[in-house]
XYZ file of C-alpha atoms in Angstrom:
564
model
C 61.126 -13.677 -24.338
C 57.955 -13.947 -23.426
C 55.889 -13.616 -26.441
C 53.940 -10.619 -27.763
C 50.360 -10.357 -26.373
C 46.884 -9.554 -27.981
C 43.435 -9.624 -26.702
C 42.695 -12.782 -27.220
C 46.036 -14.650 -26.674
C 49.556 -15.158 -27.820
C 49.722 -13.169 -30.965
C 53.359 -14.486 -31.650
C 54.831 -17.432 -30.356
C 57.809 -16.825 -27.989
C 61.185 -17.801 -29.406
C 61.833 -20.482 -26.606
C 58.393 -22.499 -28.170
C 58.916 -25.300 -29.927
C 55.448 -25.460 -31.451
C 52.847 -23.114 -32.630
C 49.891 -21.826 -31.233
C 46.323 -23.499 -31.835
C 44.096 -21.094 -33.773
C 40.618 -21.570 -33.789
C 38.877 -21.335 -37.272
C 35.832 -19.723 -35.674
C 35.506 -17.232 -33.303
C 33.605 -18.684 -30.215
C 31.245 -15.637 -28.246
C 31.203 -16.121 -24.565
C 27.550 -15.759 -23.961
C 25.590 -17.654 -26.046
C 23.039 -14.775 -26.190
C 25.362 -13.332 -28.769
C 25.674 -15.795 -31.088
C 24.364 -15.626 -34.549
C 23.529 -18.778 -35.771
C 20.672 -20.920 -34.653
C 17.769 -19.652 -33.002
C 19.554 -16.346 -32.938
C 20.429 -15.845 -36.397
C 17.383 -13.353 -37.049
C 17.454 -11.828 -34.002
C 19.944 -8.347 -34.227
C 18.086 -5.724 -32.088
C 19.848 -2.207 -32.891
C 21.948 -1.089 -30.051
C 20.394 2.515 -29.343
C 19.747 5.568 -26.912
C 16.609 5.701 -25.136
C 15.555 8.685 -27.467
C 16.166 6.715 -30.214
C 15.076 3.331 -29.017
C 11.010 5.382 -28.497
C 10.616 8.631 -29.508
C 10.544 7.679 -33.543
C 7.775 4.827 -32.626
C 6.157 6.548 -29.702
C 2.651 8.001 -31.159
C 2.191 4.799 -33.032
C 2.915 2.615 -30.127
C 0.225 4.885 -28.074
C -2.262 4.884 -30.457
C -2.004 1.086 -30.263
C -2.251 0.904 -26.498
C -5.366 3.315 -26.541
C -6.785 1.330 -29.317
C -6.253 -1.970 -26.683
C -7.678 -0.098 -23.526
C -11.209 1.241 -25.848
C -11.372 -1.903 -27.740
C -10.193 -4.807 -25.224
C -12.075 -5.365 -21.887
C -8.683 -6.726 -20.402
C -7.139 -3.527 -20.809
C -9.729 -0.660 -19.313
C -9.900 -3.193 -16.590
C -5.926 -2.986 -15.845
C -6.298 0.926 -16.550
C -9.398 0.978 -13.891
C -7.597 -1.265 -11.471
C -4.353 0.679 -11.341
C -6.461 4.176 -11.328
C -8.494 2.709 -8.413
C -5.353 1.274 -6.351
C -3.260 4.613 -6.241
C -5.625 7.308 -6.318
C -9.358 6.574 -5.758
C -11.434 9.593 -5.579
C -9.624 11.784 -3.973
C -5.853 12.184 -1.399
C -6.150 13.565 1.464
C -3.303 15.444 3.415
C -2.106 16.340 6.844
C 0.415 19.380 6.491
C 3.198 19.045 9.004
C 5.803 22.153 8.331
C 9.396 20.522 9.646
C 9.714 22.637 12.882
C 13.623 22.714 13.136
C 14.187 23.360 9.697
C 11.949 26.460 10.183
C 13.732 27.066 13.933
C 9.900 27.262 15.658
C 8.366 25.464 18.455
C 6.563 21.830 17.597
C 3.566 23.308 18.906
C 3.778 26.333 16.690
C 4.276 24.127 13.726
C 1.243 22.150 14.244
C -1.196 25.093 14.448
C 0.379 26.267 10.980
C 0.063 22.613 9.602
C -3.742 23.154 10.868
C -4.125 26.079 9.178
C -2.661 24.883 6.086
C -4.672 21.775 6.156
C -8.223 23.599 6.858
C -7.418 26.269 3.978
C -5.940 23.402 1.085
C -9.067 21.082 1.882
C -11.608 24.067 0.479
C -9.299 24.536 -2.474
C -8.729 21.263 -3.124
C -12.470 19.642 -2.783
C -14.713 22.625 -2.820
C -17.735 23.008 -4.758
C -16.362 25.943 -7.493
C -13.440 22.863 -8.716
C -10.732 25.709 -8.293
C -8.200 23.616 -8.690
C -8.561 22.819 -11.977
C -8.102 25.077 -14.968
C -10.544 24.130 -16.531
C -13.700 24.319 -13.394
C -14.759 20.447 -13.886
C -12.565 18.463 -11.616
C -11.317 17.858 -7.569
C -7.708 18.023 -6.988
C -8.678 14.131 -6.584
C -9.712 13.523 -9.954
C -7.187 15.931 -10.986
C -4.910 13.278 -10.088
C -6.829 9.809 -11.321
C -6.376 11.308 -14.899
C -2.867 11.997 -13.992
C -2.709 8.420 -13.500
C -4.609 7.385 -16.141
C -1.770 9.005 -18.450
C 1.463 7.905 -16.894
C -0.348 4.225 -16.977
C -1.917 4.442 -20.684
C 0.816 7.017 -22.211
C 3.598 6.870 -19.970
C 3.974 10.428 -18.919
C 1.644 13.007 -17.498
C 1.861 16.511 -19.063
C 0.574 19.290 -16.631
C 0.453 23.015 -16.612
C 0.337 25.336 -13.655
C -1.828 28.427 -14.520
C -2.718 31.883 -12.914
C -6.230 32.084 -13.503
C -6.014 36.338 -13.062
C -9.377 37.264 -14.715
C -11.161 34.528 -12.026
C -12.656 36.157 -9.225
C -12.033 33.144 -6.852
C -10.184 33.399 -3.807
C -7.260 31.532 -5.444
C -5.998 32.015 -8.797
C -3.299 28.707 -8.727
C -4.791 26.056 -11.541
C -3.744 22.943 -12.800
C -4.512 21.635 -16.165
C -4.125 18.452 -17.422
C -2.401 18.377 -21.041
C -2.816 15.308 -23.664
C 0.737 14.591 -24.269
C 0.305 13.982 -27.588
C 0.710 17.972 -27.978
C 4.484 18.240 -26.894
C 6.910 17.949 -29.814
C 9.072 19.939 -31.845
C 7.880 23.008 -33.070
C 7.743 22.885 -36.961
C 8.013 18.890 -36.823
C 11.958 20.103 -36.776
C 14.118 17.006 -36.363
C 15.795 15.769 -33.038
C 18.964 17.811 -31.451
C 21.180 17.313 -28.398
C 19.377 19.726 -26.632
C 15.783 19.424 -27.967
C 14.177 16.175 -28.067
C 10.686 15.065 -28.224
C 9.284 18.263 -27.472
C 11.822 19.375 -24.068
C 14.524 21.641 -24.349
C 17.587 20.981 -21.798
C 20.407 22.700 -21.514
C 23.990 21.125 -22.098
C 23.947 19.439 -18.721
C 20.507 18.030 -19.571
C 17.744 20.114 -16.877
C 14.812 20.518 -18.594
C 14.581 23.998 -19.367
C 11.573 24.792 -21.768
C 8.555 22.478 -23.124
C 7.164 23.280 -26.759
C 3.484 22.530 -26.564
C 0.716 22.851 -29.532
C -2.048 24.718 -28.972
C -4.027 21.835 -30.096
C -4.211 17.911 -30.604
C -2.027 17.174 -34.363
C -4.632 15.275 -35.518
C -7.364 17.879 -34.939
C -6.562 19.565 -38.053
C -9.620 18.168 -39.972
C -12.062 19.051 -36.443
C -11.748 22.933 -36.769
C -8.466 22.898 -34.697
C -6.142 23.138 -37.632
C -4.932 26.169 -37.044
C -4.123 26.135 -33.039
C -2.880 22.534 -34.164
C 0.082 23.954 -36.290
C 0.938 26.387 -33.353
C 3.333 26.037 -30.764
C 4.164 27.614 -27.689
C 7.198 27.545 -25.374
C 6.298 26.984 -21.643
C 9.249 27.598 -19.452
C 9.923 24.847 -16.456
C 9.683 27.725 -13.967
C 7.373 30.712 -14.201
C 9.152 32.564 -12.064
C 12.821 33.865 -10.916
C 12.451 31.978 -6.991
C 11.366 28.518 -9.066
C 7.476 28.392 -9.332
C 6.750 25.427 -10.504
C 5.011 26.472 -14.294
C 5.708 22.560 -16.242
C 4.923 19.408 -14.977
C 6.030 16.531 -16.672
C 6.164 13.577 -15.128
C 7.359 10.208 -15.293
C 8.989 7.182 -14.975
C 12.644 7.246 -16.246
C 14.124 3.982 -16.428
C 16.755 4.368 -18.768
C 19.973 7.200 -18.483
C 18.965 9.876 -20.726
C 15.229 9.333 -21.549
C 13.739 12.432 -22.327
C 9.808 10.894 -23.124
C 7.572 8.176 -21.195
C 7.209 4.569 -22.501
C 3.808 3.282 -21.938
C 3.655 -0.325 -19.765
C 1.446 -1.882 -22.787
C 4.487 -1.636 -25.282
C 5.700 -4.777 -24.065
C 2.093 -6.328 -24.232
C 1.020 -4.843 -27.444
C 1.500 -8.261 -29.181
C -0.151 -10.505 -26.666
C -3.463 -8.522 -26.430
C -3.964 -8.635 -30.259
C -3.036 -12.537 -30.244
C -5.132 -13.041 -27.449
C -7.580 -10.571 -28.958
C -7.647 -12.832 -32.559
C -7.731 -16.410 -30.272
C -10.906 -15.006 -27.970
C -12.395 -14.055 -31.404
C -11.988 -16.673 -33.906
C -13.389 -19.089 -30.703
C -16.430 -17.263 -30.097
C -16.829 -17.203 -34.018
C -16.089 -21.035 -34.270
C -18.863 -21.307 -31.536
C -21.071 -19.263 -32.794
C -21.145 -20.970 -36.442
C -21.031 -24.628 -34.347
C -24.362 -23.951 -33.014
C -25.840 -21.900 -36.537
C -26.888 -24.777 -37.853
C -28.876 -27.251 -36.643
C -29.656 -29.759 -39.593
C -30.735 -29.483 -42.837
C -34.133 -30.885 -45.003
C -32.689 -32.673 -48.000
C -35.523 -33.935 -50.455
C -35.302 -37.314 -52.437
C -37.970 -35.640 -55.050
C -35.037 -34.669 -57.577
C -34.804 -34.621 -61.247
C -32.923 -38.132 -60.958
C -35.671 -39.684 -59.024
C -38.166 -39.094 -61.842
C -39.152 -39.484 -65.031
C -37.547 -38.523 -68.328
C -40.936 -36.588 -69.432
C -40.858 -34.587 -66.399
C -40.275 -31.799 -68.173
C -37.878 -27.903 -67.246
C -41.391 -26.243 -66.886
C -42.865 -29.028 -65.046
C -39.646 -28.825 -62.451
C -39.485 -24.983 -62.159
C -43.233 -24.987 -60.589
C -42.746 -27.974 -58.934
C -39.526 -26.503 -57.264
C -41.720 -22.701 -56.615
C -44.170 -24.499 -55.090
C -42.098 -26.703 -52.716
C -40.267 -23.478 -51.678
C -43.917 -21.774 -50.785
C -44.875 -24.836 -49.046
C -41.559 -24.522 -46.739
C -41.934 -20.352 -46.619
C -45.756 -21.150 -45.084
C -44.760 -24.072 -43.143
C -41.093 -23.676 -41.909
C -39.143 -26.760 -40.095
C -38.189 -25.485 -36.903
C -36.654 -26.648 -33.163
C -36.905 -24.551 -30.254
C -36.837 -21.644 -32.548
C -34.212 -23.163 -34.693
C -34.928 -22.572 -38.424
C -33.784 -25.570 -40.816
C -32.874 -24.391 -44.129
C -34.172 -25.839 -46.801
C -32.285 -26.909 -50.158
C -32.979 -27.310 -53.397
C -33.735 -30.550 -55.178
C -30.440 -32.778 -55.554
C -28.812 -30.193 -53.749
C -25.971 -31.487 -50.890
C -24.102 -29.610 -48.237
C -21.057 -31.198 -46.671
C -20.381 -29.910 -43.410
C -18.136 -30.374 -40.547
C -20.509 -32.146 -38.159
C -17.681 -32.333 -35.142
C -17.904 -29.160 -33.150
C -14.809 -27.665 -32.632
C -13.012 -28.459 -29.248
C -13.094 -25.055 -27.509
C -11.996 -27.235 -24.061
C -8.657 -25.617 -23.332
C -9.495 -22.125 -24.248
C -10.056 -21.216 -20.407
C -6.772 -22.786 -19.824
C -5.055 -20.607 -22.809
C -6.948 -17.364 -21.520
C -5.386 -17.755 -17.992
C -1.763 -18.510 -19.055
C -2.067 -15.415 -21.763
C -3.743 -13.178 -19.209
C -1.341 -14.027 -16.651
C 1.547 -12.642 -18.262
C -0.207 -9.648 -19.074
C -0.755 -8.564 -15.888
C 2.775 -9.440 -14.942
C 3.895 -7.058 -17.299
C 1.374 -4.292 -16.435
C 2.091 -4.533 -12.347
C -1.181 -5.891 -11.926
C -2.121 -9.176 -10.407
C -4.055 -11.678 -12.490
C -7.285 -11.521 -10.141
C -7.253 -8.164 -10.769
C -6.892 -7.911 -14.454
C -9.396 -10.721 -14.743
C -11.752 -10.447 -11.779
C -11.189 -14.135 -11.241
C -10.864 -15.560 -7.345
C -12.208 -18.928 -8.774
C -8.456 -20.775 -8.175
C -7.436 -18.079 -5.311
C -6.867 -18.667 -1.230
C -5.447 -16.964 1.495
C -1.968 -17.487 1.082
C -1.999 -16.713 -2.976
C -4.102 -14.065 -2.552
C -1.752 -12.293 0.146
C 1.418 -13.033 -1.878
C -0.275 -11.383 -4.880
C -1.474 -8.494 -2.783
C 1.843 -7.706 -1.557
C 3.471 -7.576 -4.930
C 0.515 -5.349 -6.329
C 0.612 -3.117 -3.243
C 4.453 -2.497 -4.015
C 3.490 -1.700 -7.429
C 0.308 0.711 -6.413
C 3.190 2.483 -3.860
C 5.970 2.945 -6.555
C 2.929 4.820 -9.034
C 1.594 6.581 -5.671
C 5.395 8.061 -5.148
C 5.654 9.100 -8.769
C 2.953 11.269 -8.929
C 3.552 12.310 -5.581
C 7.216 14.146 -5.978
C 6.382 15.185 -9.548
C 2.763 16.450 -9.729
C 1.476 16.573 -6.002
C 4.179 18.185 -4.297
C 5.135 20.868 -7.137
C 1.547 22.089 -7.030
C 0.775 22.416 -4.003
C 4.052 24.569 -3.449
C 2.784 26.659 -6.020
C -0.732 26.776 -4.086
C 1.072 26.905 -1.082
C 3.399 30.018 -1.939
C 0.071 31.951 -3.062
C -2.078 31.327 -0.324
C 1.012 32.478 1.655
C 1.230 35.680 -0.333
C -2.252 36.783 0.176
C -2.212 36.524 3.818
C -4.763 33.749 3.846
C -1.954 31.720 6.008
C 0.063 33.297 8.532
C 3.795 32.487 9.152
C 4.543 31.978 13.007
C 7.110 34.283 14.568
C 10.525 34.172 14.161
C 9.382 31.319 10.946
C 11.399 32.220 7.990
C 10.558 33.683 4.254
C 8.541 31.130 2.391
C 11.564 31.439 -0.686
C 13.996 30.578 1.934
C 12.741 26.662 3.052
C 9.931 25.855 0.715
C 10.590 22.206 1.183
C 10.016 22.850 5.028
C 6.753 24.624 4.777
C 5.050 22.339 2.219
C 5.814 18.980 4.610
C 3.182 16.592 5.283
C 1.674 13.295 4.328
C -0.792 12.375 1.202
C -3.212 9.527 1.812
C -4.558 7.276 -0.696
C -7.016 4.507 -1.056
C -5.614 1.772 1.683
C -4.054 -1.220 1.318
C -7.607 -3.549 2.100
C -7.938 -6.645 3.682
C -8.244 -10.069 2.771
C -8.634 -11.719 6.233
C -9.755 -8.989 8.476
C -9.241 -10.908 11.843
C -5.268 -11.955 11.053
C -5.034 -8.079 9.596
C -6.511 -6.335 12.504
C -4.604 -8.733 15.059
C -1.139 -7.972 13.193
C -1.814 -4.536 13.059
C -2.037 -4.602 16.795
C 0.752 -6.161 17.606
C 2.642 -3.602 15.377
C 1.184 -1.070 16.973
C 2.055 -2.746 20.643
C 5.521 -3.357 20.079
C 5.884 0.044 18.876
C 6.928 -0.671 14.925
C 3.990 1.410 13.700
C 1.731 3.949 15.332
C -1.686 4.598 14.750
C -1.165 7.255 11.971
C 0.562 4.456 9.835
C -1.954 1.825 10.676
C -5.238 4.136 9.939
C -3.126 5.406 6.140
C -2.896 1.670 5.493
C -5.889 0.401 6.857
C -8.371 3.038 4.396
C -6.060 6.095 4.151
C -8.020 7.846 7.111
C -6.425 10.491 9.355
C -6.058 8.982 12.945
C -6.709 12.374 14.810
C -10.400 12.640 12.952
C -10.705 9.060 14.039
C -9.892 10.036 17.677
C -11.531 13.285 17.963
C -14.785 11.333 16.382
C -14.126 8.449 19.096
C -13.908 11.185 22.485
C -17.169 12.769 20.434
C -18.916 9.028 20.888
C -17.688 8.669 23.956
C -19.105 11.726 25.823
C -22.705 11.240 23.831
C -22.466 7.822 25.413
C -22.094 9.295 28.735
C -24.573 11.886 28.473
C -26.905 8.868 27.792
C -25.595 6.352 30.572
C -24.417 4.246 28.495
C -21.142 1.939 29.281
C -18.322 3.389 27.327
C -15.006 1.086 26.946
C -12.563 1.239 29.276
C -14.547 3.180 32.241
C -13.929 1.156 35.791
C -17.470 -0.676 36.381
C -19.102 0.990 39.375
C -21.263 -1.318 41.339
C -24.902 -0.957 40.900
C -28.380 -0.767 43.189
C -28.835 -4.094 42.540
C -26.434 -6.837 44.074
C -27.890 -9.608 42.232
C -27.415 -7.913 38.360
C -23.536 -7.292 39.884
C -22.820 -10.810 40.546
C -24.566 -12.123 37.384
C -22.438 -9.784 35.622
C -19.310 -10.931 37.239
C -20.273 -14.755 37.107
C -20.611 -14.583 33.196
C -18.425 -17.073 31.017
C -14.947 -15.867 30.494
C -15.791 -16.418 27.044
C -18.263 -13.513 27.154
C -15.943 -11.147 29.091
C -13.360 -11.184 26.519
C -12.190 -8.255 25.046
C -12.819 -7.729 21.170
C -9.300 -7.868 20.742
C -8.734 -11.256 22.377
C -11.546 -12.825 20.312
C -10.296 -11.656 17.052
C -7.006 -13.462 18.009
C -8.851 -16.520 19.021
C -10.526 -16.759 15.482
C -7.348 -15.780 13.716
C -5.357 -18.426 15.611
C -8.170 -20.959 14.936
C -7.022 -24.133 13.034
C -10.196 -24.353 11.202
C -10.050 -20.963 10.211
C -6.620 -20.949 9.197
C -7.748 -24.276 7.602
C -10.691 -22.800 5.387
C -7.941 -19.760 4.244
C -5.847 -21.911 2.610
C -8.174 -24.338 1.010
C -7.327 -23.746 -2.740
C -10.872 -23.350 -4.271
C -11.873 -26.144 -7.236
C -12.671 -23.714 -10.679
C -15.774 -24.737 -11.635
């Protein structure tokens, strides 16, 4: 026999064994990370759902990060930096309706892309804000205070309205929603299907959102009443899926029916960080608060016996009017004056402040690792900061700016404007080519295109502009990704304004680049022209890649700067 077998070894000896099994007195864990003894014998985090793990501690974990991005300069700047990185002021788009999913001619497609383009860009960025439901905003900042929310709260909350009583072309609006306002109606607890606020069905598609008519803690500000309502919003407005809820963001966990804000993690630095920066401006402050102090040797102990309580009282009030007219001062630096016999001890060693810069940097450093920022950016300091640092950090940030750009771009951007889109479709003001089918029937066809953001920037234009080129030469990238990258331009407006140039240069006689140089009148300006320095003849092109091949220059990138 073989012996009978448990889980963690020989549970009974086999007959054949002449001796017994070892059996450990203490159960040894595998990883070490589950021990409980030691340095982990306080540490038993609660093995929990997502739901669980945030949606108890949610408003009070928000309310903290809002209280860090009013109060703490650190965190509007990461808020302002992430805002300004993947939105800007405004997106622009370039419609492009996939031609064979719609069976019509490339050509065809691109006028209808045109159309679309010409007719969203007056909706979008026109002067009567009809995008927004409530008249204030652009599409553009529509979407910084989308961003704004998913970074500060997690989630953005969005509702697609039909403005029917406006008299403006389009009735499609957007409105922006606190999220504070989605929860269970009543306050009613938690259930499989209704948590936080959503409704799913048993297969867990959001079905329904219960929204208050007003903020909870407006009860006391005249909103009391709207604030104990609720209303049910349903995902889709429609039957053919108009998009009616917009919820949106970013689910990391299987399950998660709520957004978890990025400063959850951070909460407990900023306040620590918060207290240090604090309690060593106060320590400086109170080092330089005092300058000295006038101590008199006049006391009761330095005269005689006779010198009577009357005697000292008005010889102390008039010593005290004496220093009221004629106050000890340095450079506007009051001494105080004490009474007779009267000592203070004080700490006369200022307090070392010396490695606070060096505490600031390592605190705010893993800050902004946390938040998907880079440290420059959170701290505006370039002090310590070359080329090569600078584009490492860059490239991480960019990744992070592209990953928030895609969010709100498949759940806010694209939603609405297929509900625009459907609308403007319905009353005519776009026409449908021939032979193009029903709008219901390939809606992700029709609303095709591409959104462009704020670009990437540049830290070394000459090595940017001479790698874009060669990109661009070798045929990885074409000029429409280039120009997105480069400032989120459109690269037909930047051609069509180029032949514009061109033919104005003309009409003046002036050279324009790349016509073949006719011989002039005047032999002699010809062959000074042609005897110039090679130097001089060289194209733009070829002297940006001199510079950028340079060993100086490369040489004066990557010289780490001294802090000073």
């Amino acid at each position: 026999m073989s012996g009978l077998f448990g889980l963690r070894g020989p549970a009974y000896p086999s007959t054949r064994s002449a001796s017994v099994a070892h059996v450990p007195t203490a159960f040894e864990r595998p990883y070490e990370a589950a021990r409980r003894e030691g340095v982990h014998a306080n540490w038993r985090p609660g093995l929990r759902s997502a739901d669980a793990d945030w949606l108890d501690d949610r408003d009070e974990v928000i309310a903290k990060s809002r209280d860090i991005g009013r109060n703490e300069g650190v965190g509007a700047s990461a808020t302002m930096r992430v805002v300004n990185a993947s939105v800007g002021f405004r997106w622009d788009f370039t419609s492009k309706p996939n031609h064979r999913a719609l069976g019509i001619s490339y050509e065809a497609a691109r006028e209808l892309g045109q159309a679309i383009g010409a007719e969203w860009e007056q909706y979008a960025y026109g002067i009567h804000f009809c995008a927004d439901a409530e008249r204030t905003l652009t599409f553009g900042q529509l979407l910084r205070l989308s961003a704004a929310h998913i970074f500060n709260d997690g989630e953005m909350l969005g509702l697609v309205e039909w403005a029917e009583d406006d008299l403006t072309k389009y009735k499609t609006r957007l409105r922006i929603v606190d999220p504070d306002r989605l929860s269970n109606p009543n306050g009613r607890p938690d259930t499989p299907t209704l948590r936080g606020g959503v409704e799913k069905n048993w297969n867990g598609v959001p079905i329904r959102y219960w929204i208050r008519e007003g903020h909870p803690d407006d009860v006391g500000m005249g909103g009391g009443r709207s604030a104990m309502n609720w209303n049910s919003w349903e995902r889709y407005s429609t039957n053919l899926g108009r998009p009616q809820v917009l919820h949106a963001f970013d689910k990391l966990r299987a399950g998660q029916t709520r957004g978890v804000t990025r400063f959850a993690s951070v909460l407990k630095l900023f306040k620590s960080f918060s207290r240090f920066t604090d309690k060593t401006i106060e320590a400086a402050a109170l080092n330089a608060l005092f300058l000295g102090f006038i101590k008199s040797n006049a006391g009761p102990s330095a005269v005689s016996d006779s010198f009577g309580t009357d005697d000292m009282s008005g010889f102390a009030a008039e010593r005290e009017d004496f220093y009221e007219e004629n106050p000890v001062e340095v450079e506007g630096v009051r001494f105080p004056v004490l009474g007779p016999d009267d000592e203070v001890q004080m700490q006369t060693t200022a307090r070392d402040t010396s490695g606070f810069d060096g505490f600031t940097r390592a605190i705010l450093r893993l800050i902004a690792a946390a938040l998907g920022v880079t440290y420059e950016e959170l701290s505006m300091d370039f002090s310590t900061t070359n080329y090569s640092s600078a584009r490492a950090a860059l490239m991480i940030a960019w990744k992070e700016t592209l990953a928030l750009r895609g969010l709100i771009e498949q759940q806010i951007v694209w939603p609405f404007f297929a509900a625009w889109l459907e609308e403007a479709i319905d009353i005519g003001a776009i026409q449908l080519p021939a032979g193009a089918p029903d709008f219901y029937d390939a809606i992700d066809a029709y609303v095709e295109g591409r959104w462009r953001g704020p670009g990437r920037g540049h830290i070394d234009p000459t090595k940017e502009l001479l790698a874009a080129a060669g990109r661009m030469e070798e045929g990885i990238t074409t000029m429409e990704d280039e120009c997105a990258e480069y400032d989120g331009s459109n690269w037909e407006d930047k051609l069509e304004q180029k032949a514009r140039e061109n033919a104005y240069k003309r009409e003046l006689g002036l050279p324009v680049d790349g016509d073949p140089v006719v011989p002039g009148d005047d032999p002699e300006a010809d062959r000074q022209r042609d005897e110039r320095p090679r130097s001089a003849r060289r194209s733009a092109m070829s002297r940006v890649a001199a510079i950028a091949d340079s060993v100086d220059h490369n040489a004066f990138l990557d010289a780490r700067p001294v802090a000073a």
